[in-house]
Tab-separated table of C-alpha atoms in Angstrom:
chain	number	residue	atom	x	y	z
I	1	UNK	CA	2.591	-68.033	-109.394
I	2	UNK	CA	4.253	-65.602	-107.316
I	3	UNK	CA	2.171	-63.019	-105.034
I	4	UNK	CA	1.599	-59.149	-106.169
I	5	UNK	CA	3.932	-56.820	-104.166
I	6	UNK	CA	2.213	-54.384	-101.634
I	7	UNK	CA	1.155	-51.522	-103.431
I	8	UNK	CA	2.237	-48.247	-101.066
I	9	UNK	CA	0.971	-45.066	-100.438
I	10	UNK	CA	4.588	-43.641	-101.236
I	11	UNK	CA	4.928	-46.015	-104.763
I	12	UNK	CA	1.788	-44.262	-105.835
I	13	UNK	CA	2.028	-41.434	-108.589
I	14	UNK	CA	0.930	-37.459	-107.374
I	15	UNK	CA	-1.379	-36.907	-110.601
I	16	UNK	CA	-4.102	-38.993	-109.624
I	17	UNK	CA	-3.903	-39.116	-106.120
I	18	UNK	CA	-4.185	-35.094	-106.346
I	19	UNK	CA	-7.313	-35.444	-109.008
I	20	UNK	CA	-8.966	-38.157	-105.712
I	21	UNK	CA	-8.028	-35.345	-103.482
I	22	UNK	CA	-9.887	-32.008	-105.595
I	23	UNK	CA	-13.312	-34.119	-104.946
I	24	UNK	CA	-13.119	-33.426	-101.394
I	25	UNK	CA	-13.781	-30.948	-98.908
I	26	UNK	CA	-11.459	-28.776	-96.590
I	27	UNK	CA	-12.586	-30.821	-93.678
I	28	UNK	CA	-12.053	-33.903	-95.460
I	29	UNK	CA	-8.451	-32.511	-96.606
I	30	UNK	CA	-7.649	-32.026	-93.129
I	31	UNK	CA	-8.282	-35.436	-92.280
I	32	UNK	CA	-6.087	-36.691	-95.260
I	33	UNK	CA	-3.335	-35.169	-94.133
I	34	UNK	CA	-3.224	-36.773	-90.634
I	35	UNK	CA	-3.310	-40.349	-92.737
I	36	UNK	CA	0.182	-40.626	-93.959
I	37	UNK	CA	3.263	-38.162	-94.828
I	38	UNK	CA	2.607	-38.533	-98.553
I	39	UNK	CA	-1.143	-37.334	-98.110
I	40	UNK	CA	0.008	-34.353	-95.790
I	41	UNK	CA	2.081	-33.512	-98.320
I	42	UNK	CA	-0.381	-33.752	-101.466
I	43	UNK	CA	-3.341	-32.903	-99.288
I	44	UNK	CA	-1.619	-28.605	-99.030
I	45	UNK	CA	-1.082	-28.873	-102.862
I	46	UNK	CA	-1.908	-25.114	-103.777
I	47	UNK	CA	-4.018	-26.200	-106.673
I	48	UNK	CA	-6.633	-27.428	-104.179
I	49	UNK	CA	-7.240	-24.739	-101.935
I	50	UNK	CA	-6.990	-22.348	-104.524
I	51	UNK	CA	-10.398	-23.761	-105.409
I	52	UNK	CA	-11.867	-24.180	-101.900
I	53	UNK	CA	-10.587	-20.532	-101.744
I	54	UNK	CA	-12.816	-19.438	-104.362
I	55	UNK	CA	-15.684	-21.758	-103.388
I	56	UNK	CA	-15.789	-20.651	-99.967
I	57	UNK	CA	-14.310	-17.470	-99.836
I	58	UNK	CA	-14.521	-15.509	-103.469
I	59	UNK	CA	-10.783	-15.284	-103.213
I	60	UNK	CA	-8.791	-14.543	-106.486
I	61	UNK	CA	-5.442	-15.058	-107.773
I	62	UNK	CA	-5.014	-11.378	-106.874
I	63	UNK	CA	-6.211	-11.889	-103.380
I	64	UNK	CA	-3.304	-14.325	-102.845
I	65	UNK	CA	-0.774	-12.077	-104.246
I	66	UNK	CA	-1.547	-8.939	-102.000
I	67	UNK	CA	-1.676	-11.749	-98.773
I	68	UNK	CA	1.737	-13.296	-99.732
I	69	UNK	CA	0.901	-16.556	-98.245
I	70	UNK	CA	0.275	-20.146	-100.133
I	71	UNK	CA	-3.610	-20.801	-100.962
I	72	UNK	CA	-3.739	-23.188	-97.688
I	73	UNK	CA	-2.332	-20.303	-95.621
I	74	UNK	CA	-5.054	-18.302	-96.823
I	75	UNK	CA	-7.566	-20.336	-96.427
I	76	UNK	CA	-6.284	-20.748	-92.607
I	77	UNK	CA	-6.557	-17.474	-92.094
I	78	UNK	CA	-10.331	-16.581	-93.483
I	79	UNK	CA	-12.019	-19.620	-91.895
I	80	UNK	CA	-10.488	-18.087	-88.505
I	81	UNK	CA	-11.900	-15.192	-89.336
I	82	UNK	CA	-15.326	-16.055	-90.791
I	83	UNK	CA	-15.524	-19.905	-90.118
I	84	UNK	CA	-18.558	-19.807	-88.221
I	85	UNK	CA	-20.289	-18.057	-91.066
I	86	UNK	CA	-19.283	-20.399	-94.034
I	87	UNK	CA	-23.232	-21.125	-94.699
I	88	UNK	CA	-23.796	-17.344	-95.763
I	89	UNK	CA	-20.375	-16.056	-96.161
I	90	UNK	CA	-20.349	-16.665	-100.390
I	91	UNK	CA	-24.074	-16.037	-101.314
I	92	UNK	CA	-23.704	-12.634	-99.106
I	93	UNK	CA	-20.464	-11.576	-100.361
I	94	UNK	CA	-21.567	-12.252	-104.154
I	95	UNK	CA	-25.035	-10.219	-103.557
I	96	UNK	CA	-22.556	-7.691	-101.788
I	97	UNK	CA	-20.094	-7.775	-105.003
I	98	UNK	CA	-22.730	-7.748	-107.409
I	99	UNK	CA	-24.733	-5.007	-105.508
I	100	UNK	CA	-21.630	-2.499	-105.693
I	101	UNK	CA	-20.852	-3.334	-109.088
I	102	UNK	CA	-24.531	-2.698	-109.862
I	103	UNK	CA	-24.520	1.004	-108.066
I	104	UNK	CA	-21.114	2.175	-109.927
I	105	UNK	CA	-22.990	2.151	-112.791
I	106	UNK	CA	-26.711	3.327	-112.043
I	107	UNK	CA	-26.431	4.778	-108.187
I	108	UNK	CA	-22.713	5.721	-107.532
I	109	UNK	CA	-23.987	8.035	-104.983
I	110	UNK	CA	-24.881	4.868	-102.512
I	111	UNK	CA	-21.328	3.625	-102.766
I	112	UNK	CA	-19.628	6.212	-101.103
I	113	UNK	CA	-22.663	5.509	-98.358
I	114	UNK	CA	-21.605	1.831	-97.372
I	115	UNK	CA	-19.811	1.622	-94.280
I	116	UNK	CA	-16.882	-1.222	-93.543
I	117	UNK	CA	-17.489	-4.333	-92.204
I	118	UNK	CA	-17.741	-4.301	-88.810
I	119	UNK	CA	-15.815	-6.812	-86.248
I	120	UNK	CA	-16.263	-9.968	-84.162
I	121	UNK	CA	-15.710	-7.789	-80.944
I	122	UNK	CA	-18.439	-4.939	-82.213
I	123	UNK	CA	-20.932	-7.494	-82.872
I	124	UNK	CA	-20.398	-9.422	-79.471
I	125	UNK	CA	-20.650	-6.175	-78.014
I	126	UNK	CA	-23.832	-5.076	-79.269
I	127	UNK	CA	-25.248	-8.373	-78.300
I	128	UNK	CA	-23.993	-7.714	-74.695
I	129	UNK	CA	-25.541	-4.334	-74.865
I	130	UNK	CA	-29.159	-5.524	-76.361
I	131	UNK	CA	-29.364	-8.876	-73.977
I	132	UNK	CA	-30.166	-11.225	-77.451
I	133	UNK	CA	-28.198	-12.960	-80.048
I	134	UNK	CA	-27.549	-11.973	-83.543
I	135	UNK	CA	-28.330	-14.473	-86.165
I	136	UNK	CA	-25.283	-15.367	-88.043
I	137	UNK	CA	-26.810	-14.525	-91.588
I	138	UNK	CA	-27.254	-10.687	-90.328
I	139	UNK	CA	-23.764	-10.858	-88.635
I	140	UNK	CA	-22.213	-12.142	-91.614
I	141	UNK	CA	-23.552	-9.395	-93.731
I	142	UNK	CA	-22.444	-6.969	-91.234
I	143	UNK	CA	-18.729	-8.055	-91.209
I	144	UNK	CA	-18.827	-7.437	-94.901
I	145	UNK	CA	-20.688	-4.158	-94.698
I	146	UNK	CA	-22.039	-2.389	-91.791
I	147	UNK	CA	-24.848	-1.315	-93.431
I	148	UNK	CA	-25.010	2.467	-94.374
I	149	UNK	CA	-24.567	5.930	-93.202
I	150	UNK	CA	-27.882	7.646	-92.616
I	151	UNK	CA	-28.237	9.662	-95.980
I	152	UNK	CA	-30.570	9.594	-98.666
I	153	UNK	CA	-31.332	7.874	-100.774
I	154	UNK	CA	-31.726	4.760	-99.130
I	155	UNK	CA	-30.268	1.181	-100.472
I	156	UNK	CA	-33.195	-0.388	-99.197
I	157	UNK	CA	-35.724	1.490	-101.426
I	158	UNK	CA	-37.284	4.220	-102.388
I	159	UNK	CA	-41.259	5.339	-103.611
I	160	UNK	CA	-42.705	8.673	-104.800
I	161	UNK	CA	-45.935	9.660	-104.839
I	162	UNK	CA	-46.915	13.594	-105.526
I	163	UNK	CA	-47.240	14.199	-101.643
I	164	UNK	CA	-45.071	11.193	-100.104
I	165	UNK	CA	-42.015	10.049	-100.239
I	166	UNK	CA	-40.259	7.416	-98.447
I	167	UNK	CA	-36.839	6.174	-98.716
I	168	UNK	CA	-35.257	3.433	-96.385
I	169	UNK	CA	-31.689	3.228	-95.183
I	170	UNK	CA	-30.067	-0.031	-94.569
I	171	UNK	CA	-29.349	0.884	-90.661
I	172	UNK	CA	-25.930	0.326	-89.038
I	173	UNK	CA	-25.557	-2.165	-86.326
I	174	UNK	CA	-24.954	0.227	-83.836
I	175	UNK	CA	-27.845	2.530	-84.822
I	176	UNK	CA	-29.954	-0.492	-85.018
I	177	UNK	CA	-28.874	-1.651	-81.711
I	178	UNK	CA	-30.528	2.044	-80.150
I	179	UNK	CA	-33.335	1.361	-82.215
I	180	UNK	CA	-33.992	-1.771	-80.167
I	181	UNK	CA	-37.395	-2.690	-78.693
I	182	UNK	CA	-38.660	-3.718	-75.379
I	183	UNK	CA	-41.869	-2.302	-75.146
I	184	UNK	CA	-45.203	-4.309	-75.050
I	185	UNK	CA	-45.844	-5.329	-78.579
I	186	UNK	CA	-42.295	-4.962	-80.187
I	187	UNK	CA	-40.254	-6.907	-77.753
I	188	UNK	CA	-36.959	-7.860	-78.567
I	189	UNK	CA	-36.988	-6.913	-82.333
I	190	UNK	CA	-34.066	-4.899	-84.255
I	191	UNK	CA	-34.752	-2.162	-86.790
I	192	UNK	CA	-33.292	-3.341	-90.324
I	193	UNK	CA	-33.941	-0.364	-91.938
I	194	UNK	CA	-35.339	3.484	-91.165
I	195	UNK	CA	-37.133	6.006	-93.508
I	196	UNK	CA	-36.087	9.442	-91.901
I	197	UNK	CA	-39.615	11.028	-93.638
I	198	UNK	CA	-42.111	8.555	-92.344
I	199	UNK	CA	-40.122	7.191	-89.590
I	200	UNK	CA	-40.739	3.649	-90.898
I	201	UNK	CA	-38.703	0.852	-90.083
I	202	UNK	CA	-38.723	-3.054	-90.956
I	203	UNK	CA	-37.941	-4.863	-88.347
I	204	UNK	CA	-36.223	-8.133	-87.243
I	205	UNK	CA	-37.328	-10.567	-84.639
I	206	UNK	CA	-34.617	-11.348	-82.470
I	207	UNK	CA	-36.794	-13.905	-80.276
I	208	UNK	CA	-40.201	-15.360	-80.538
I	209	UNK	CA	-42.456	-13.264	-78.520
I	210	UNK	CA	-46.146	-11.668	-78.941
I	211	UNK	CA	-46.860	-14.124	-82.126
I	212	UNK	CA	-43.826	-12.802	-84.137
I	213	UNK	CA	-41.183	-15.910	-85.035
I	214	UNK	CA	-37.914	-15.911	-84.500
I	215	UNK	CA	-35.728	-13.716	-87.192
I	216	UNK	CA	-38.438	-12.787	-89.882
I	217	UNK	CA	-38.420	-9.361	-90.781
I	218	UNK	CA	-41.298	-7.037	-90.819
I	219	UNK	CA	-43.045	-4.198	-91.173
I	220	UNK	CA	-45.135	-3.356	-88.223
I	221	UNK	CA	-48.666	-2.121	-88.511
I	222	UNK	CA	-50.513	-0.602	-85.319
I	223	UNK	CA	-54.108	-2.069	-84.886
I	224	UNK	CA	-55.915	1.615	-85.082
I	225	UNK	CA	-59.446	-0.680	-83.883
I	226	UNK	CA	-57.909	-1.939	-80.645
I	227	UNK	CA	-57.527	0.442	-77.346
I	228	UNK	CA	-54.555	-1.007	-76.337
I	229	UNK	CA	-51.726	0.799	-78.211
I	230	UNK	CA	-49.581	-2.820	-78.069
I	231	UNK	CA	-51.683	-3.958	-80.314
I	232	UNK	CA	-49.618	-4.397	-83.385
I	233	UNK	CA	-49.923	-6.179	-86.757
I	234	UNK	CA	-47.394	-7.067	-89.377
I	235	UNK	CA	-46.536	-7.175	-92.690
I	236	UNK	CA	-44.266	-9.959	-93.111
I	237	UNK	CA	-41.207	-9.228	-95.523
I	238	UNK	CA	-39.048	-12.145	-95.095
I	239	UNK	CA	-38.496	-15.561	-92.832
I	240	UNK	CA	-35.111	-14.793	-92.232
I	241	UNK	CA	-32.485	-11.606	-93.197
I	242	UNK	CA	-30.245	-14.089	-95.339
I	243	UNK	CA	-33.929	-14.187	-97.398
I	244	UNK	CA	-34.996	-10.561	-96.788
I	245	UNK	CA	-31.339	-9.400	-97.917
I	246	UNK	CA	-30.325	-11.608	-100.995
I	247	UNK	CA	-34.120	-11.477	-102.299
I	248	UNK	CA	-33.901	-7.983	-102.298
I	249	UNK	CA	-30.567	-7.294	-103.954
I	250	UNK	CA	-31.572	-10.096	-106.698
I	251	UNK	CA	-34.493	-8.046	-107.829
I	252	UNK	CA	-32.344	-4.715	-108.022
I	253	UNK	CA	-29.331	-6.142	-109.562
I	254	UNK	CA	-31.491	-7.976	-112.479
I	255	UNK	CA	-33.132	-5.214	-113.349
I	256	UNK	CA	-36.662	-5.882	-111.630
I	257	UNK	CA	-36.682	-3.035	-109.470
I	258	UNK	CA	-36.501	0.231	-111.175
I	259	UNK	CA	-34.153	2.714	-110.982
I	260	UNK	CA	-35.435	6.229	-111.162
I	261	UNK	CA	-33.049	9.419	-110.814
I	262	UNK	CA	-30.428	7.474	-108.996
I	263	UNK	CA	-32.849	5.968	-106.040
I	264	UNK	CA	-33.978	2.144	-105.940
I	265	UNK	CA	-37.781	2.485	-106.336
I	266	UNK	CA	-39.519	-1.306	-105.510
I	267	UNK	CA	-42.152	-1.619	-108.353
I	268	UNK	CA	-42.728	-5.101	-108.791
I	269	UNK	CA	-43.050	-6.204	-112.737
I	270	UNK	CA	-45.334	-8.878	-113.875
I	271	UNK	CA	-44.070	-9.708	-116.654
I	272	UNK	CA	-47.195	-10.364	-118.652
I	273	UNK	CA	-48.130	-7.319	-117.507
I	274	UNK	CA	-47.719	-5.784	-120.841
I	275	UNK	CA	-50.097	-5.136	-123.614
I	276	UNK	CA	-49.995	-3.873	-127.063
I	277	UNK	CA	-52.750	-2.413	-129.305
I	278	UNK	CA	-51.854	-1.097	-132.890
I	279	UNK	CA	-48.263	0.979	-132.328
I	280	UNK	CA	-48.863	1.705	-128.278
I	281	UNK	CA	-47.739	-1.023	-125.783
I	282	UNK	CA	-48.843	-0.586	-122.224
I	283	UNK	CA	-47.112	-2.202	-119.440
I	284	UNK	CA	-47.702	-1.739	-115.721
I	285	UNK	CA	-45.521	-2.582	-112.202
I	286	UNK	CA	-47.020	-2.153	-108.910
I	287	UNK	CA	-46.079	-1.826	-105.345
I	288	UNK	CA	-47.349	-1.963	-102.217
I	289	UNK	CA	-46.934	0.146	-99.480
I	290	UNK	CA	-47.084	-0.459	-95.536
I	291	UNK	CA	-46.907	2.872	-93.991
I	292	UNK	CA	-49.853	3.601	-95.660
I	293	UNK	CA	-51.991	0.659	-95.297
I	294	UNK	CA	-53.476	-1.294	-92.064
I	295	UNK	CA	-55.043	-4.256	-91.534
I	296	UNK	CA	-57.392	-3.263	-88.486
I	297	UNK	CA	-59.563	-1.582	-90.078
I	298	UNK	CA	-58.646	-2.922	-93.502
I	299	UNK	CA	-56.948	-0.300	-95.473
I	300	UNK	CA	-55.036	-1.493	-98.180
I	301	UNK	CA	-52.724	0.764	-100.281
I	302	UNK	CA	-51.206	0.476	-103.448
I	303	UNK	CA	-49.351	2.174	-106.189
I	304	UNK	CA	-49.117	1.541	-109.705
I	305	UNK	CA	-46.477	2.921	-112.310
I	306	UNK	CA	-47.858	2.810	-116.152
I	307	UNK	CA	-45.586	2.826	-118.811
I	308	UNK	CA	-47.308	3.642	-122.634
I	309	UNK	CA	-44.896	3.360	-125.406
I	310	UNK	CA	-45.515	4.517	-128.822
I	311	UNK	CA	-43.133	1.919	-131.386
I	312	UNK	CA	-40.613	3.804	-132.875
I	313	UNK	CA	-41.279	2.317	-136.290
I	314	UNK	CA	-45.410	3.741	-136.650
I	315	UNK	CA	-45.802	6.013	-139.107
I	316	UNK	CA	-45.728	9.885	-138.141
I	317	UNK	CA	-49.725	9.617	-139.218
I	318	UNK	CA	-50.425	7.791	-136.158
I	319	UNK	CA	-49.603	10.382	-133.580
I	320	UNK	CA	-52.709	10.891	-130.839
I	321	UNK	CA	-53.048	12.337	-127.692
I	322	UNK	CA	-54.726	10.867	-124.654
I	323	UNK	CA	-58.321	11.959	-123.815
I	324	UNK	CA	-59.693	9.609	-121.090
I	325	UNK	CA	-58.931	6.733	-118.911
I	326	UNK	CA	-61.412	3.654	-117.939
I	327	UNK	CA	-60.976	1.274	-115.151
I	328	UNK	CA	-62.358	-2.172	-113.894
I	329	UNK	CA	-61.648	-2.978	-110.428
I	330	UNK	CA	-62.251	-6.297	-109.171
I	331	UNK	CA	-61.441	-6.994	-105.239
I	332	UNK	CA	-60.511	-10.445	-103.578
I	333	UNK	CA	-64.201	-10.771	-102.395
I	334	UNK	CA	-66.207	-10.319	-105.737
I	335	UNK	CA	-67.646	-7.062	-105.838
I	336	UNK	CA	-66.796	-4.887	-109.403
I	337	UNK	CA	-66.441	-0.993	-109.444
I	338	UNK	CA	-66.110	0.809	-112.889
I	339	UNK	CA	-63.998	4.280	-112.917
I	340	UNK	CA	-63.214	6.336	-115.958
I	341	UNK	CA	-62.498	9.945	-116.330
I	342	UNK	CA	-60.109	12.506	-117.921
I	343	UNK	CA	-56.655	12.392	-118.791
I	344	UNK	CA	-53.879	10.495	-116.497
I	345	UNK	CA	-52.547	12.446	-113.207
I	346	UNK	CA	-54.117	15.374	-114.671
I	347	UNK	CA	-52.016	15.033	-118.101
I	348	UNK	CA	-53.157	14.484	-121.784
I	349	UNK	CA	-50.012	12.743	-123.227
I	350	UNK	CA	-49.276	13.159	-126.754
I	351	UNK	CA	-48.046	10.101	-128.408
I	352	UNK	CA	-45.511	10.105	-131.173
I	353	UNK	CA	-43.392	7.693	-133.031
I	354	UNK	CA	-41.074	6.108	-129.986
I	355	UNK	CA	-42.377	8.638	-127.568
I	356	UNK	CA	-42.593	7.226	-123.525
I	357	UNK	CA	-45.123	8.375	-121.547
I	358	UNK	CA	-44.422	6.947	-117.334
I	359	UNK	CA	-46.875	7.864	-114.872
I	360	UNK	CA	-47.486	6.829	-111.377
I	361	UNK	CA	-51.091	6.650	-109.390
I	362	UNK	CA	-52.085	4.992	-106.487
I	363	UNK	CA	-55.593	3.401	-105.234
I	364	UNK	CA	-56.911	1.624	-101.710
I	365	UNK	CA	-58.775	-1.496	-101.299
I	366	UNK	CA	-60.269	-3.184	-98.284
I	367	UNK	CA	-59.508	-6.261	-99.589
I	368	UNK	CA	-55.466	-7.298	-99.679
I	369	UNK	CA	-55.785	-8.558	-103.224
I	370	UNK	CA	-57.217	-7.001	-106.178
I	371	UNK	CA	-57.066	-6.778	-109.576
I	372	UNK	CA	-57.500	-3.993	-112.259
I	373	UNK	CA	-57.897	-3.982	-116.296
I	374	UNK	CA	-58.945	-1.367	-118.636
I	375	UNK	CA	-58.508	1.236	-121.609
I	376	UNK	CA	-57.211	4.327	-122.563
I	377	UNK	CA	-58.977	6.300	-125.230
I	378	UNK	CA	-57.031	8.487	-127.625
I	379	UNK	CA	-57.327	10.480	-131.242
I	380	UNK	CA	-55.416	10.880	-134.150
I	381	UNK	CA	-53.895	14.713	-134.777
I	382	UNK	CA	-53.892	14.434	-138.283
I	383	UNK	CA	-58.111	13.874	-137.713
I	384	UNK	CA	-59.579	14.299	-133.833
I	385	UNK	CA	-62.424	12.170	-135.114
I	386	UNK	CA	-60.396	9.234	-135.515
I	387	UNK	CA	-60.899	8.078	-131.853
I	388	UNK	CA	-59.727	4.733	-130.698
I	389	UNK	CA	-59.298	2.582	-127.400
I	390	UNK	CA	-55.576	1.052	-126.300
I	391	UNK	CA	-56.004	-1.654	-123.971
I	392	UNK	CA	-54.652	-2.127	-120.396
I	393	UNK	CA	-53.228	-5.366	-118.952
I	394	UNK	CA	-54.752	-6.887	-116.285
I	395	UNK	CA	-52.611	-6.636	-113.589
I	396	UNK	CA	-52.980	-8.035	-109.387
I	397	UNK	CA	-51.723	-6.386	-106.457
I	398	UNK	CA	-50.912	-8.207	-103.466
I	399	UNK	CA	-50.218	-6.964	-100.148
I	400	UNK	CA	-47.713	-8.881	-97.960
I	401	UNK	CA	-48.505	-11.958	-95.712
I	402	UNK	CA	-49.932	-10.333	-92.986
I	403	UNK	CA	-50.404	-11.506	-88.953
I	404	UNK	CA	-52.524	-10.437	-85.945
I	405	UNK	CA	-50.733	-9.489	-82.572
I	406	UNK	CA	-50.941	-12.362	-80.160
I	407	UNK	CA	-53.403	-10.627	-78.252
I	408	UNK	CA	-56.151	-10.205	-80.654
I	409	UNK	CA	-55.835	-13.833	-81.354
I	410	UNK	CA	-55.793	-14.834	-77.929
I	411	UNK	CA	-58.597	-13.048	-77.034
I	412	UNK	CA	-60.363	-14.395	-80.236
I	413	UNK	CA	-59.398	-17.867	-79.407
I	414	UNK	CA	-60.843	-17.108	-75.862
I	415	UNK	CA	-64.485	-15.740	-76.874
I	416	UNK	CA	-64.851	-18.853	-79.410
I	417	UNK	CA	-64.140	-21.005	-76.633
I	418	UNK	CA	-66.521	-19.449	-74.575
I	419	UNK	CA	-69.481	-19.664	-76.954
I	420	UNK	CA	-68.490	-22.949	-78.960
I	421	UNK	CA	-65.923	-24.255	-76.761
I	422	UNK	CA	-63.728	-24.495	-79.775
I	423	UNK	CA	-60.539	-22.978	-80.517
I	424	UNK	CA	-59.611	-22.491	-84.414
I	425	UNK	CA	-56.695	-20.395	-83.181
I	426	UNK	CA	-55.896	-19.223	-86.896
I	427	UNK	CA	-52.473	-17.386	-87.401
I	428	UNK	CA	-52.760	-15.876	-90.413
I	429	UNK	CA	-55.905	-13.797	-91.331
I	430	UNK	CA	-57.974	-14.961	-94.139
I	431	UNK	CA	-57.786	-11.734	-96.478
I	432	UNK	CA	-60.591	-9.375	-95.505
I	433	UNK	CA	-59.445	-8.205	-92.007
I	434	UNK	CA	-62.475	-9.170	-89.722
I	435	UNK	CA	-63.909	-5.491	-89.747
I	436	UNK	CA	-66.196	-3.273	-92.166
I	437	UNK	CA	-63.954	-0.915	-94.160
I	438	UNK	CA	-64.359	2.492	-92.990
I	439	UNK	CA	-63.368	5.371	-95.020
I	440	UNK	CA	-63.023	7.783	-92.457
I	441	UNK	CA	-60.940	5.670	-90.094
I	442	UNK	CA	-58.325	5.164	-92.930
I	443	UNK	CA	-54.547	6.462	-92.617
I	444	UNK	CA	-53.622	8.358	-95.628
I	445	UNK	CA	-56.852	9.442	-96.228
I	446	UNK	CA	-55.647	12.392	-98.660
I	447	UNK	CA	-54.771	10.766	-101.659
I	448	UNK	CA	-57.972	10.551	-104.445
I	449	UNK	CA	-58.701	7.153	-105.157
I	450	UNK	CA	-58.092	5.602	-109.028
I	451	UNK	CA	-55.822	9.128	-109.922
């Protein structure tokens, strides 16, 4: 019986050898091609970094035809580029993409605010000039788009309340860079973002110093008990930017955020936050909001944006107009308070057949969770003594994670040691802030509670 020839590499046909080869990776292409002549060959088929283009890159056929060069050529010349950012290159470029496409339509005006991408010799320049390293998440966003000129509205956000406004700007790097802190309680960290009427910033840890970890973002909170001014809290907004960033431009491209005469406004939705009795459905988002709040003593503010709908299909008879409001507050810790009163925000809303009625309040807790439920009372025009209630959804608000400064817990873990000789040492605070709520202590003292 006579022996099978050698099979070659050269005898073997392209089609199936190329359909092996799409499985792989670029690196693994690159090896390929140092196996044989034949593989070298097959292993720059355009057909297969076309795809690894797209994959790793977003590249398109129209792409390629503005570069002039083959797929492989291409794909040479990006990873030189951006190669040390292929983790975050394609979920930050598609948040990018779908961001812009997202503003054309509801916020053109923030287009025309995005600046270009900066370069690999700006970045390692502002790193020279600040003494730390930039995590390669935020640089990679930043060779895409260097953030935004300083004009308002802000990408990062907006809220309105009848006496405050705020509205963040996603800072350039170079504007961030001046921005950065060295002094006691803020070391090394790099403003994200800057609200030009509160002068709030988020920041980003650049190094892990005074209890903050390396590169989560935050929103810092001075301690307003403690006599040293270095005493800082913080609101925690994300573990890392490539978090802070894509979470963020997720909820305002799907429609969770909402947009309110061309700003970004960062209502949360709870989705079963929505009620409806008879023809009126109630629904309710809430927010919370840092510059007003503090966690030494614990002042915890929130705002709340009510949306009562009237179906468009109820019958002209069952027009009514708002007379009074009731309320049922319930705070992390247990104890009940019961608010009604007149009207909403000082209105009466009459309610017709597919009529909207928004309105936006605001209330403070010393507790960082909470929840409230109620009704509204209205009457009939057609017959004032027709009164009924329309029910409220329960709905939770819930301040950020939130963290002492490394000094308070020091010292803490100090004078337990000293009288127990036992060290919890407890990162995270357990809700209610350590201290009795006082009223007259508070930051933003002015607005009315339960509006």
């Amino acid at each position: 019986m006579a022996a099978n020839p050698e099979l070659r590499m050269d005898q073997l046909p392209s089609d199936p050898l190329l359909h092996v080869l799409s499985f792989l990776g670029f690196r693994d292409l690159i090896h390929c091609s140092h196996v044989s002549r034949r593989l070298n060959d097959l292993s720059k088929h355009n057909p297969l970094w076309r795809s690894l283009c797209s994959k790793h890159w977003l590249l398109t056929d129209a792409d390629r035809l503005q570069s002039g060069v083959s797929w492989f050529c291409l794909f040479q010349r990006y990873y030189r580029d951006l190669g040390r950012y292929l983790q975050y290159y394609p979920a930050l470029k598609r948040a990018w993409d779908q961001l812009k496409v997202f503003l054309q339509l509801r916020c053109p005006r923030m287009i025309a605010s995005l600046k270009e991408g900066a370069t690999e010799a700006e970045l390692n320049d502002i790193e020279a000039q600040i003494g730390c390293r930039l995590p390669d998440d935020y640089r990679c966003s930043y060779r895409i788009h260097n953030g935004q000129k300083l004009v308002i509205p802000g990408l990062m956000g907006s809220m309105s309340l009848s006496n405050h406004y705020r509205s963040e700007v996603l800072l350039d790097v170079e504007t961030a860079a001046g921005g950065f802190q060295q002094r006691k309680g803020m070391r090394r960290c790099l403003p994200l973002t800057f609200c030009f009427h509160t002068g709030l910033s988020q920041y980003m840890a650049l190094q892990p110093a005074e209890g903050r970890r390396v590169y989560e973002s935050f929103y810092p909170c001075p301690d307003q008990t403690a006599q040293d001014p270095s005493a800082i809290d913080m609101f925690i907004t994300g573990s890392s930017f490539f978090e802070w960033f894509t979470e963020y431009i997720h909820n305002v491209v799907t429609g969770e955020y909402p947009i309110i005469r061309d700003q970004i406004f960062r209502y949360v939705h709870d989705k079963s936050c929505v009620e409806t009795t008879g023809d009126i459905t109630v629904s309710v988002s809430t927010s919370f909001l840092p510059e007003l709040s503090s966690v030494h003593p614990p002042h915890f503010f929130f705002t709340y944006r009510i949306r009562i709908e009237m179906s468009s299909s109820a019958s002209p008879e069952a027009s009514c107009q708002l007379d009074s409001r009731y309320w049922r507050i319930t705070t992390s810790d247990g104890t009940v308070e019961e608010v009604q009163g007149p009207g909403v925000v000082g209105e009466f809303p009459v309610m017709t057949p597919g009529k909207v009625h928004e309105y936006a309040s605001c209330t403070t807790f010393s507790t960082p969770t909470e929840f409230m439920e109620g009704h509204y009372t209205f009457h009939r025009l057609v017959n004032k003594e027709e009164v009924f209630h329309v029910a409220i959804p329960r709905f939770h608000m819930i301040c950020p994670p939130f963290r002492e400064p490394l000094l308070r817990t020091q010292k803490a873990a100090g004078y337990a040691a000293s009288r127990f000789d036992d060290d919890d040492g407890g990162e995270f605070c357990d809700g209610d802030g350590g201290d009795d709520f006082n009223m007259a202590a508070m930051e933003g003292a002015w607005c009315p509670r339960h509006i």
